[in-house]
């Protein structure tokens, strides 16, 4: 007997837990989702001088040269922000007679160009803010200004509400080509990353046109029909694919394959206003160094699209309608502009592993920790050293087992006092613990025996619990079967007690109400199901 008790005491015991615990609807975040969430918002920068004026952030452009300052157009101003401190460095205001649009840096980051609503294209020195050129030629607002991406430093192209795309010689302030073909406002465009002679423009006539200035006399070399007013056009890094946005659609086109539509995505609820290319700046992992499309919309969402797998990999909600988005070339900063003049700036922390701190640019100042005094036995902290040290990557961890805390019913179950364990759980009024104890007693084949041994007061506790939780969907399948057994085995005791009969009447009323609700829901389902099938066909 003593040997049996010693064996029982050696067996490791655990607290009982309910098997009917509902599963969480939260999806496990993927490594890529964690990457995009790592862009924390250090501050919101308001460009509105007062709440009575609203200056939307119409465009954002990053300098291709470190430390990757970025420029934003709002009202009749261009504000240049520091890529390190994320603070405004300078503002260009006096040059514009009307609202500024479409900021763009030259490939070497030394010049900055932008249009305005009078139809003029302005060129500035990005460092000194000197006004270098005024390119006048558009009969209406100039909404599109872009420099070639590669080596051409002397030309740019622009598009306006006069439906004309112009190719400029910046040095002489002359328009070399008027590219005609659009029949409505030209609002967006992008330069090819592989050729200085090719670029795309998007218009409210639903068309995206590909231009090659080497054959400018023959019109556009390709035409893509987006089927909605085009708000943004983006060349993808390979140069063979183009992304277009208009309405709540984003479409991917194969330019090399003759303008074939590869994929159409309807992920936003309102108009998509801007696109940009983002890059996963991780050095390892499946998604490392891969490109993504970042889209923003008037519905307040920024979404990340993997155009290789044609799926959304991350989504983020903001409180205001979003108009523009930019992503720094060093993958450290993400900037979003809104309709009320607010910037949402996300900065990602990067671990510096190299001793050459001069190679780190655009990531803010690197703080060097001061040297600490060597601890000696004369210091009190010497005897507490290492307690808060975090393990390194290659360390072998030996975890200290956590001390288990047993509730009263767990202690009684350990001593095989099954009835007392059930009563203790019922007295605790925690439905999860009660169901867990009942499931454990079912596994030990002792539940019905415990029910038959309950006295009148304890039976009232059990029936009260069943009356309260039997119709709860989480426990209904298990407790309804138990209720049948309890009423069947203790019918005489229930009939002889007014209190128990009252509990049974309440239980019957609750079950009838639940049945009525379920029937109503089935009728509603029968009405909705045909409508959903019809909608799915469309």
PDB file of C-alpha atoms in Angstrom, residues 352-361:
ATOM      1  CA  UNK A 352      24.498  47.675 -36.809  1.00  0.00           C
ATOM      2  CA  UNK A 353      26.971  44.782 -36.841  1.00  0.00           C
ATOM      3  CA  UNK A 354      29.894  46.424 -38.593  1.00  0.00           C
ATOM      4  CA  UNK A 355      32.628  48.320 -36.798  1.00  0.00           C
ATOM      5  CA  UNK A 356      32.708  50.860 -39.627  1.00  0.00           C
ATOM      6  CA  UNK A 357      29.943  53.212 -38.508  1.00  0.00           C
ATOM      7  CA  UNK A 358      30.742  55.554 -41.393  1.00  0.00           C
ATOM      8  CA  UNK A 359      29.013  53.159 -43.798  1.00  0.00           C
ATOM      9  CA  UNK A 360      25.672  53.597 -42.049  1.00  0.00           C
ATOM     10  CA  UNK A 361      23.674  56.390 -43.674  1.00  0.00           C
TER      11      UNK A 361
END
